[in-house]
Amino acid sequence: MESGIDTAVRAVPPSRDAAERPPLRIGLMLRAVDDVDGQGIYIRELCDALFDLDRHNQYVALYWNEGQVGRYRNRPNVREVVVPGLHKLVWDQVLVPRAARRERLDVLFHHKFSIPLASPCPTVVQQRGTEYWSHPEFYSGWSGRLDRYYNRLMIPLYCRRAARVLTNSDTLGRELMRHAGVPPGKLRTVYAAADERFHPVTEPETLAGVRERYGLPAEPYLLMVVKGHQIQGQLAGKALTPRKNVTIALEAYSQLRDRAAAAGHRAPPLVILGIGIAERLSADVVRRYADPGDVYAPGFVEFADMPAIYSLARALVFPSRYESFGIPLVEAMACGCPLITATTSACPEVAGDAALLVHPDDVAGLAGAMERIASDDLLAGELRRRGLRRAQDFSWAQSARTLLAELEGAARPPSAPPPIRARDDG
């Protein structure tokens, strides 16, 4: 899938065959490679595709701790380096530049919004979102406000310092132009995709095993996939993020149950997945909206079981207030799971014509979309077919090609002499 915001400069193929050039030393800032949310999935999948694609250049994976070592031990052109750190800011701005100089890097890439401001080599940064401007309600309390102010100050600075700014949707690119003043010619979209394991699961034994393992209902259900916490184990003191719109979804589900009861039938159960969700959606909380027996919160689900989870669902309900991409959308489509999603942020861009779209504040509209997809087999079947087709437009291999072109372009800008490697200071 060719990507890039409407006015962005497209990646230009190199004028000489890459094999004729000396290999670049490309640094990857991977302190967040173990994250279990969409950002973690994104960088793991992208790195796997990049290393499958490129056997010519040399990669230096910069880790945060010893526990991350070994992920790429079987990749002959990947060197794993631990840069121990206790504070992310110090790691980004002090320790990584030292390592970049020591490793004589030609270009440095970070997928998580920040880069060293005093880097010894060109940098490429991937921005994750602009909700710091558009959704201040996501950042409550003094720590949330500090996070918001910090990002509004630093994201424009990181974008100015970077040679290239990557996004994971054209929508985010346009937001960065508006909020952070990023020039369109500096932007490039590198989409996410579904892992190759995501496809419709039909084996009865597999489906039954997943249903039993997580205590899922016997009948097809409405599914929500919610970011509870960024890193497994960071549960204490973390409030459920409002961006996934769980409260609105529960209010809509309450209306759906009332409509179904009035018509003499039962609404499909609602399953809500995510780390930290089960702890916050207690029976007392759910009872405000629905019978707790109709709402299931299994908590964290193993990644390998997600294709079956999607395949068992009647639809994915994803009325998110803000998404820069929304990996569950493309995962669900790849598994033949119909979509209900929001009219805002990048959701329409990703879903294309394969979803029912509802404004995230429209409770009645969301209840109506749930009712339509629960009761109309023809509609569900059409959305399933469209979703399977749409999912094929997203490819980690294509995204890796785009990323490689941007990294090589940053390291070897047009008409520039070959890069001079930094002296090894020991």
Short mmCIF file of C-alpha atoms in Angstrom, two decimals:
data_model
loop_
_atom_site.label_atom_id
_atom_site.label_comp_id
_atom_site.label_asym_id
_atom_site.label_seq_id
_atom_site.Cartn_x
_atom_site.Cartn_y
_atom_site.Cartn_z
CA MET A 1 0.00 0.00 0.00
CA GLU A 2 1.57 3.28 -1.07
CA SER A 3 1.30 5.77 1.74
CA GLY A 4 2.10 9.34 2.60
CA ILE A 5 0.06 12.45 3.28
CA ASP A 6 -1.40 14.14 0.23
CA THR A 7 1.24 16.82 -0.12
CA ALA A 8 4.23 14.89 1.22
CA VAL A 9 7.29 14.16 -0.87
CA ARG A 10 7.29 10.49 -1.84
CA ALA A 11 10.28 8.32 -1.09
CA VAL A 12 12.64 8.33 -4.08
CA PRO A 13 14.42 5.09 -4.99
CA PRO A 14 18.20 5.32 -4.76
CA SER A 15 20.03 6.09 -7.97
CA ARG A 16 22.52 3.26 -7.47
CA ASP A 17 21.89 -0.31 -6.47
CA ALA A 18 22.07 -0.61 -2.68
CA ALA A 19 24.45 -3.55 -2.95
CA GLU A 20 27.06 -1.27 -4.59
CA ARG A 21 27.08 1.05 -1.58
CA PRO A 22 28.90 0.48 1.67
CA PRO A 23 26.45 -0.67 4.34
CA LEU A 24 25.07 1.91 6.70
CA ARG A 25 25.18 1.53 10.47
CA ILE A 26 21.59 2.14 11.53
CA GLY A 27 20.75 2.62 15.20
CA LEU A 28 17.35 1.64 16.59
CA MET A 29 16.24 3.01 19.97
CA LEU A 30 14.36 0.01 21.39
CA ARG A 31 13.81 0.76 25.07
CA ALA A 32 10.05 0.21 24.50
CA VAL A 33 10.34 -2.95 22.40
CA ASP A 34 8.65 -5.04 25.14
CA ASP A 35 5.59 -2.81 25.50
CA VAL A 36 2.36 -4.80 25.13
CA ASP A 37 0.24 -2.02 23.60
CA GLY A 38 0.02 -0.95 19.97
CA GLN A 39 3.36 0.86 20.06
CA GLY A 40 5.14 -2.30 21.18
CA ILE A 41 3.40 -4.41 18.56
CA TYR A 42 4.26 -1.81 15.94
CA ILE A 43 8.01 -1.71 16.52
CA ARG A 44 8.38 -5.47 16.93
CA GLU A 45 6.54 -6.21 13.71
CA LEU A 46 8.30 -3.44 11.84
CA CYS A 47 11.76 -4.59 12.97
CA ASP A 48 11.03 -8.18 11.99
CA ALA A 49 9.94 -7.07 8.52
CA LEU A 50 12.90 -4.68 8.20
CA PHE A 51 15.45 -7.36 9.08
CA ASP A 52 13.78 -9.80 6.67
CA LEU A 53 14.02 -7.19 3.93
CA ASP A 54 17.49 -5.73 4.48
CA ARG A 55 20.51 -8.01 4.80
CA HIS A 56 22.92 -5.35 3.51
CA ASN A 57 22.98 -2.62 6.16
CA GLN A 58 24.16 -3.13 9.72
CA TYR A 59 21.73 -2.50 12.59
CA VAL A 60 22.50 -1.63 16.20
CA ALA A 61 19.60 -2.39 18.57
CA LEU A 62 19.95 -0.11 21.61
CA TYR A 63 18.25 -1.64 24.64
CA TRP A 64 17.25 -0.27 28.04
CA ASN A 65 18.18 -3.33 30.11
CA GLU A 66 19.82 -6.74 29.96
CA GLY A 67 16.48 -8.53 29.92
CA GLN A 68 15.84 -7.33 26.38
CA VAL A 69 18.97 -8.92 24.95
CA GLY A 70 18.53 -11.92 22.68
CA ARG A 71 15.47 -10.90 20.71
CA TYR A 72 17.53 -10.59 17.51
CA ARG A 73 20.39 -12.95 18.32
CA ASN A 74 19.71 -14.91 15.11
CA ARG A 75 19.86 -11.85 12.87
CA PRO A 76 23.44 -11.75 11.51
CA ASN A 77 23.38 -8.03 10.67
CA VAL A 78 21.94 -6.93 14.05
CA ARG A 79 24.20 -6.01 16.96
CA GLU A 80 22.45 -5.82 20.35
CA VAL A 81 23.79 -3.19 22.76
CA VAL A 82 22.53 -2.50 26.27
CA VAL A 83 22.59 1.15 27.29
CA PRO A 84 21.60 0.90 30.98
CA GLY A 85 19.47 3.76 32.23
CA LEU A 86 17.15 4.66 35.07
CA HIS A 87 15.42 7.68 33.54
CA LYS A 88 14.00 7.88 30.02
CA LEU A 89 15.04 11.49 29.47
CA VAL A 90 18.65 10.78 30.45
CA TRP A 91 18.64 7.66 28.29
CA ASP A 92 17.34 9.56 25.26
CA GLN A 93 19.40 12.71 25.59
CA VAL A 94 22.70 11.61 27.18
CA LEU A 95 23.28 7.87 27.07
CA VAL A 96 22.02 7.13 23.55
CA PRO A 97 24.08 9.92 21.89
CA ARG A 98 27.18 8.53 23.59
CA ALA A 99 26.34 5.05 22.32
CA ALA A 100 25.63 6.41 18.83
CA ARG A 101 29.07 8.00 18.73
CA ARG A 102 30.74 4.90 20.13
CA GLU A 103 28.96 2.67 17.58
CA ARG A 104 29.74 5.12 14.76
CA LEU A 105 26.13 5.23 13.57
CA ASP A 106 25.14 6.80 10.27
CA VAL A 107 21.50 7.33 11.26
CA LEU A 108 19.39 6.82 14.40
CA PHE A 109 15.69 5.92 14.54
CA HIS A 110 13.22 6.09 17.43
CA HIS A 111 9.63 4.92 16.99
CA LYS A 112 8.37 6.66 20.12
CA PHE A 113 8.29 10.44 19.51
CA SER A 114 11.65 11.52 21.02
CA ILE A 115 15.18 11.70 19.66
CA PRO A 116 18.51 12.93 21.06
CA LEU A 117 18.64 16.66 20.45
CA ALA A 118 22.44 16.53 20.26
CA SER A 119 22.82 13.43 18.14
CA PRO A 120 26.17 12.78 16.40
CA CYS A 121 24.29 11.49 13.33
CA PRO A 122 21.05 12.27 11.46
CA THR A 123 17.87 11.15 13.21
CA VAL A 124 14.49 9.84 12.09
CA VAL A 125 11.61 10.07 14.55
CA GLN A 126 8.19 8.45 14.52
CA GLN A 127 5.42 10.51 16.08
CA ARG A 128 2.59 8.69 17.84
CA GLY A 129 -0.16 11.27 18.26
CA THR A 130 -1.32 14.84 18.80
CA GLU A 131 -3.85 14.26 21.56
CA TYR A 132 -1.76 16.58 23.77
CA TRP A 133 -3.35 19.42 21.77
CA SER A 134 -6.71 17.98 20.77
CA HIS A 135 -7.73 16.03 23.90
CA PRO A 136 -6.50 17.70 27.10
CA GLU A 137 -9.13 15.73 29.04
CA PHE A 138 -6.94 12.64 28.66
CA TYR A 139 -4.37 14.22 30.99
CA SER A 140 -5.79 14.73 34.47
CA GLY A 141 -3.98 15.60 37.69
CA TRP A 142 -0.65 17.36 38.00
CA SER A 143 1.32 14.51 36.39
CA GLY A 144 -1.07 14.39 33.44
CA ARG A 145 -0.89 18.14 32.91
CA LEU A 146 2.90 18.02 33.13
CA ASP A 147 2.96 15.24 30.54
CA ARG A 148 0.75 17.28 28.24
CA TYR A 149 2.79 20.49 28.56
CA TYR A 150 6.06 18.59 28.09
CA ASN A 151 4.89 16.96 24.88
CA ARG A 152 3.42 20.15 23.45
CA LEU A 153 6.77 21.81 24.03
CA MET A 154 9.05 18.99 22.92
CA ILE A 155 7.29 17.31 19.99
CA PRO A 156 7.72 20.37 17.72
CA LEU A 157 11.37 20.56 18.78
CA TYR A 158 12.00 16.88 18.08
CA CYS A 159 10.35 17.25 14.69
CA ARG A 160 12.50 20.26 13.81
CA ARG A 161 15.70 18.45 14.80
CA ALA A 162 14.88 15.20 12.98
CA ALA A 163 15.87 14.71 9.36
CA ARG A 164 12.59 12.87 8.72
CA VAL A 165 9.32 12.62 10.67
CA LEU A 166 7.32 9.43 10.28
CA THR A 167 3.67 8.89 11.15
CA ASN A 168 1.45 5.81 11.11
CA SER A 169 -1.43 7.50 9.28
CA ASP A 170 -1.99 10.35 6.87
CA THR A 171 -4.44 11.78 9.40
CA LEU A 172 -1.66 12.10 11.98
CA GLY A 173 0.56 13.76 9.39
CA ARG A 174 -2.01 16.47 8.80
CA GLU A 175 -2.41 16.94 12.56
CA LEU A 176 1.36 17.38 12.97
CA MET A 177 1.37 20.05 10.27
CA ARG A 178 -1.42 21.89 12.09
CA HIS A 179 -0.32 21.50 15.72
CA ALA A 180 3.47 21.13 15.54
CA GLY A 181 4.25 23.06 12.35
CA VAL A 182 5.93 20.11 10.62
CA PRO A 183 6.45 20.89 6.91
CA PRO A 184 4.70 18.39 4.63
CA GLY A 185 7.88 17.54 2.74
CA LYS A 186 9.42 16.19 5.95
CA LEU A 187 6.58 13.74 6.63
CA ARG A 188 6.09 10.17 5.56
CA THR A 189 3.43 7.64 6.56
CA VAL A 190 4.53 4.16 7.63
CA TYR A 191 1.35 2.19 8.29
CA ALA A 192 0.89 -0.60 10.77
CA ALA A 193 -0.58 -3.92 9.66
CA ALA A 194 -1.82 -7.19 11.07
CA ASP A 195 0.61 -9.93 12.00
CA GLU A 196 0.60 -12.81 9.52
CA ARG A 197 -1.10 -14.99 12.17
CA PHE A 198 -4.24 -12.88 11.92
CA HIS A 199 -6.71 -14.68 9.68
CA PRO A 200 -10.16 -16.21 10.19
CA VAL A 201 -9.90 -19.10 12.66
CA THR A 202 -12.40 -21.86 11.88
CA GLU A 203 -11.01 -24.96 13.66
CA PRO A 204 -13.60 -25.94 16.28
CA GLU A 205 -10.97 -27.26 18.71
CA THR A 206 -8.97 -24.02 18.61
CA LEU A 207 -12.05 -21.87 19.10
CA ALA A 208 -13.35 -24.02 21.92
CA GLY A 209 -9.97 -23.96 23.67
CA VAL A 210 -9.74 -20.17 23.55
CA ARG A 211 -13.34 -19.79 24.70
CA GLU A 212 -12.69 -22.04 27.69
CA ARG A 213 -9.28 -20.50 28.53
CA TYR A 214 -10.71 -16.99 28.92
CA GLY A 215 -14.23 -17.83 30.08
CA LEU A 216 -15.85 -16.34 26.98
CA PRO A 217 -19.58 -16.67 26.24
CA ALA A 218 -20.80 -19.54 24.09
CA GLU A 219 -22.52 -17.28 21.56
CA PRO A 220 -20.96 -14.62 19.28
CA TYR A 221 -20.24 -11.45 21.24
CA LEU A 222 -19.52 -7.79 20.76
CA LEU A 223 -15.82 -7.21 21.41
CA MET A 224 -13.87 -4.23 22.70
CA VAL A 225 -10.04 -4.20 22.78
CA VAL A 226 -8.92 -1.54 25.23
CA LYS A 227 -5.52 -0.19 26.25
CA GLY A 228 -5.48 -0.59 29.99
CA HIS A 229 -1.78 -0.02 30.65
CA GLN A 230 1.21 0.37 28.46
CA ILE A 231 3.47 -2.17 30.10
CA GLN A 232 2.38 -5.37 31.76
CA GLY A 233 2.99 -5.09 35.49
CA GLN A 234 2.34 -1.34 35.67
CA LEU A 235 -1.11 -1.68 37.18
CA ALA A 236 -0.93 0.18 40.47
CA GLY A 237 -2.29 3.71 40.47
CA LYS A 238 -3.19 3.75 36.78
CA ALA A 239 -6.66 4.94 35.83
CA LEU A 240 -8.34 3.53 32.76
CA THR A 241 -7.64 5.83 29.82
CA PRO A 242 -10.78 7.59 28.56
CA ARG A 243 -9.67 7.53 24.93
CA LYS A 244 -11.17 4.09 24.25
CA ASN A 245 -14.59 5.35 25.36
CA VAL A 246 -15.56 2.42 27.58
CA THR A 247 -18.18 4.42 29.47
CA ILE A 248 -19.95 5.50 26.27
CA ALA A 249 -19.83 1.92 25.01
CA LEU A 250 -21.40 0.63 28.23
CA GLU A 251 -24.15 3.26 28.03
CA ALA A 252 -24.83 2.26 24.41
CA TYR A 253 -24.82 -1.40 25.36
CA SER A 254 -27.40 -0.66 28.06
CA GLN A 255 -29.66 0.87 25.41
CA LEU A 256 -29.08 -2.14 23.15
CA ARG A 257 -30.14 -4.53 25.93
CA ASP A 258 -33.28 -2.53 26.61
CA ARG A 259 -34.21 -2.52 22.91
CA ALA A 260 -33.56 -6.24 22.62
CA ALA A 261 -35.65 -7.00 25.71
CA ALA A 262 -38.52 -4.89 24.36
CA ALA A 263 -38.37 -6.89 21.13
CA GLY A 264 -38.40 -10.17 23.01
CA HIS A 265 -34.84 -11.34 22.46
CA ARG A 266 -31.42 -11.11 24.11
CA ALA A 267 -28.60 -8.82 23.07
CA PRO A 268 -25.20 -10.36 22.35
CA PRO A 269 -22.82 -10.38 25.32
CA LEU A 270 -20.12 -7.71 25.52
CA VAL A 271 -16.47 -8.75 25.97
CA ILE A 272 -13.91 -6.09 26.95
CA LEU A 273 -10.22 -7.04 26.79
CA GLY A 274 -7.14 -5.24 28.05
CA ILE A 275 -4.57 -5.18 30.83
CA GLY A 276 -6.07 -3.58 33.91
CA ILE A 277 -9.62 -3.70 32.54
CA ALA A 278 -10.81 -6.58 34.70
CA GLU A 279 -9.63 -4.76 37.84
CA ARG A 280 -11.55 -1.62 36.93
CA LEU A 281 -14.70 -3.15 35.45
CA SER A 282 -15.89 -4.81 38.63
CA ALA A 283 -19.45 -6.09 38.93
CA ASP A 284 -20.40 -2.93 40.85
CA VAL A 285 -19.13 -0.71 38.03
CA VAL A 286 -20.82 -2.75 35.28
CA ARG A 287 -24.10 -2.89 37.22
CA ARG A 288 -24.57 0.83 36.62
CA TYR A 289 -25.12 0.03 32.94
CA ALA A 290 -25.94 -3.64 32.46
CA ASP A 291 -26.32 -7.03 34.06
CA PRO A 292 -22.77 -8.06 35.03
CA GLY A 293 -23.58 -11.50 33.65
CA ASP A 294 -23.70 -9.99 30.14
CA VAL A 295 -20.34 -8.19 30.31
CA TYR A 296 -17.11 -10.21 30.32
CA ALA A 297 -13.70 -8.76 31.21
CA PRO A 298 -11.11 -11.54 30.90
CA GLY A 299 -8.20 -9.13 31.25
CA PHE A 300 -4.97 -9.67 29.39
CA VAL A 301 -5.10 -12.12 26.47
CA GLU A 302 -2.07 -13.78 24.95
CA PHE A 303 -1.24 -12.30 21.56
CA ALA A 304 -1.33 -15.73 19.88
CA ASP A 305 -4.96 -16.18 20.97
CA MET A 306 -6.21 -12.88 19.53
CA PRO A 307 -7.07 -14.24 16.03
CA ALA A 308 -9.47 -16.71 17.63
CA ILE A 309 -10.88 -13.97 19.89
CA TYR A 310 -11.68 -11.86 16.82
CA SER A 311 -13.04 -14.86 14.91
CA LEU A 312 -15.50 -15.68 17.70
CA ALA A 313 -16.85 -12.12 17.79
CA ARG A 314 -19.91 -10.79 16.03
CA ALA A 315 -18.16 -7.40 15.69
CA LEU A 316 -15.37 -5.26 17.08
CA VAL A 317 -16.77 -2.17 18.84
CA PHE A 318 -14.04 0.47 18.65
CA PRO A 319 -15.56 3.93 19.30
CA SER A 320 -12.22 5.44 20.27
CA ARG A 321 -11.96 9.17 20.89
CA TYR A 322 -8.48 9.31 19.44
CA GLU A 323 -6.33 6.96 17.35
CA SER A 324 -3.29 7.69 15.24
CA PHE A 325 -3.87 4.27 13.61
CA GLY A 326 -5.67 1.65 15.71
CA ILE A 327 -4.04 -1.76 15.20
CA PRO A 328 -7.12 -3.69 16.50
CA LEU A 329 -9.03 -2.37 13.49
CA VAL A 330 -6.79 -4.03 10.93
CA GLU A 331 -6.33 -7.15 13.07
CA ALA A 332 -10.11 -7.58 13.29
CA MET A 333 -10.56 -7.05 9.56
CA ALA A 334 -7.89 -9.64 8.78
CA CYS A 335 -9.85 -12.14 10.90
CA GLY A 336 -13.17 -11.39 9.20
CA CYS A 337 -14.57 -9.54 12.20
CA PRO A 338 -16.93 -6.67 11.24
CA LEU A 339 -16.20 -3.20 12.61
CA ILE A 340 -18.04 -0.45 14.43
CA THR A 341 -15.70 2.49 14.89
CA ALA A 342 -15.50 6.24 15.28
CA THR A 343 -15.87 8.99 12.71
CA THR A 344 -12.88 10.81 14.24
CA SER A 345 -9.05 10.72 14.08
CA ALA A 346 -7.53 7.95 11.94
CA CYS A 347 -10.32 5.37 12.37
CA PRO A 348 -12.10 6.13 9.07
CA GLU A 349 -8.77 6.17 7.20
CA VAL A 350 -7.88 2.68 8.45
CA ALA A 351 -11.33 1.11 8.20
CA GLY A 352 -12.17 2.45 4.74
CA ASP A 353 -15.57 1.12 3.66
CA ALA A 354 -15.43 -1.86 6.01
CA ALA A 355 -17.08 -0.34 9.10
CA LEU A 356 -20.14 1.30 10.53
CA LEU A 357 -18.98 4.77 11.62
CA VAL A 358 -20.40 6.54 14.68
CA HIS A 359 -19.39 9.77 16.40
CA PRO A 360 -17.70 8.83 19.70
CA ASP A 361 -20.15 10.97 21.73
CA ASP A 362 -23.29 9.52 20.09
CA VAL A 363 -24.60 6.96 22.57
CA ALA A 364 -27.83 6.33 20.69
CA GLY A 365 -25.98 6.07 17.39
CA LEU A 366 -23.57 3.52 18.83
CA ALA A 367 -26.45 1.50 20.28
CA GLY A 368 -28.12 1.57 16.87
CA ALA A 369 -24.96 0.38 15.12
CA MET A 370 -24.62 -2.47 17.65
CA GLU A 371 -28.25 -3.43 17.05
CA ARG A 372 -27.86 -3.39 13.27
CA ILE A 373 -24.77 -5.55 13.23
CA ALA A 374 -26.21 -7.94 15.84
CA SER A 375 -29.46 -8.51 13.96
CA ASP A 376 -28.57 -8.17 10.27
CA ASP A 377 -26.65 -11.17 8.95
CA LEU A 378 -26.42 -9.70 5.46
CA LEU A 379 -24.82 -6.51 6.79
CA ALA A 380 -22.40 -8.46 8.98
CA GLY A 381 -21.43 -10.65 6.03
CA GLU A 382 -20.84 -7.67 3.75
CA LEU A 383 -18.69 -5.89 6.33
CA ARG A 384 -16.76 -9.13 6.85
CA ARG A 385 -15.96 -9.37 3.12
CA ARG A 386 -15.01 -5.72 2.89
CA GLY A 387 -12.79 -6.02 5.94
CA LEU A 388 -10.89 -9.01 4.60
CA ARG A 389 -10.27 -7.09 1.40
CA ARG A 390 -9.29 -3.89 3.21
CA ALA A 391 -6.84 -5.68 5.51
CA GLN A 392 -4.82 -6.72 2.47
CA ASP A 393 -4.01 -3.05 1.83
CA PHE A 394 -1.76 -3.01 4.90
CA SER A 395 1.56 -4.84 4.84
CA TRP A 396 4.50 -4.90 7.24
CA ALA A 397 6.76 -5.71 4.29
CA GLN A 398 5.67 -2.55 2.46
CA SER A 399 6.00 -0.51 5.63
CA ALA A 400 9.54 -1.86 6.13
CA ARG A 401 10.43 -0.81 2.57
CA THR A 402 9.15 2.68 3.29
CA LEU A 403 11.06 2.89 6.56
CA LEU A 404 14.28 1.68 4.93
CA ALA A 405 13.97 4.31 2.21
CA GLU A 406 13.54 7.02 4.85
CA LEU A 407 16.51 5.81 6.90
CA GLU A 408 18.76 5.64 3.87
CA GLY A 409 17.53 9.02 2.68
CA ALA A 410 18.30 10.61 6.04
CA ALA A 411 21.77 9.05 6.15
CA ARG A 412 22.51 9.88 2.52
CA PRO A 413 20.65 13.09 1.66
CA PRO A 414 20.56 14.00 -2.06
CA SER A 415 23.78 15.56 -3.40
CA ALA A 416 25.52 15.06 -0.05
CA PRO A 417 28.98 13.49 0.21
CA PRO A 418 29.28 10.05 1.84
CA PRO A 419 28.82 10.21 5.63
CA ILE A 420 31.94 10.69 7.73
CA ARG A 421 31.92 8.25 10.58
CA ALA A 422 32.44 9.67 14.04
CA ARG A 423 35.79 8.84 15.63
CA ASP A 424 35.59 6.07 18.20
CA ASP A 425 36.45 7.71 21.51
CA GLY A 426 36.41 4.44 23.33
#
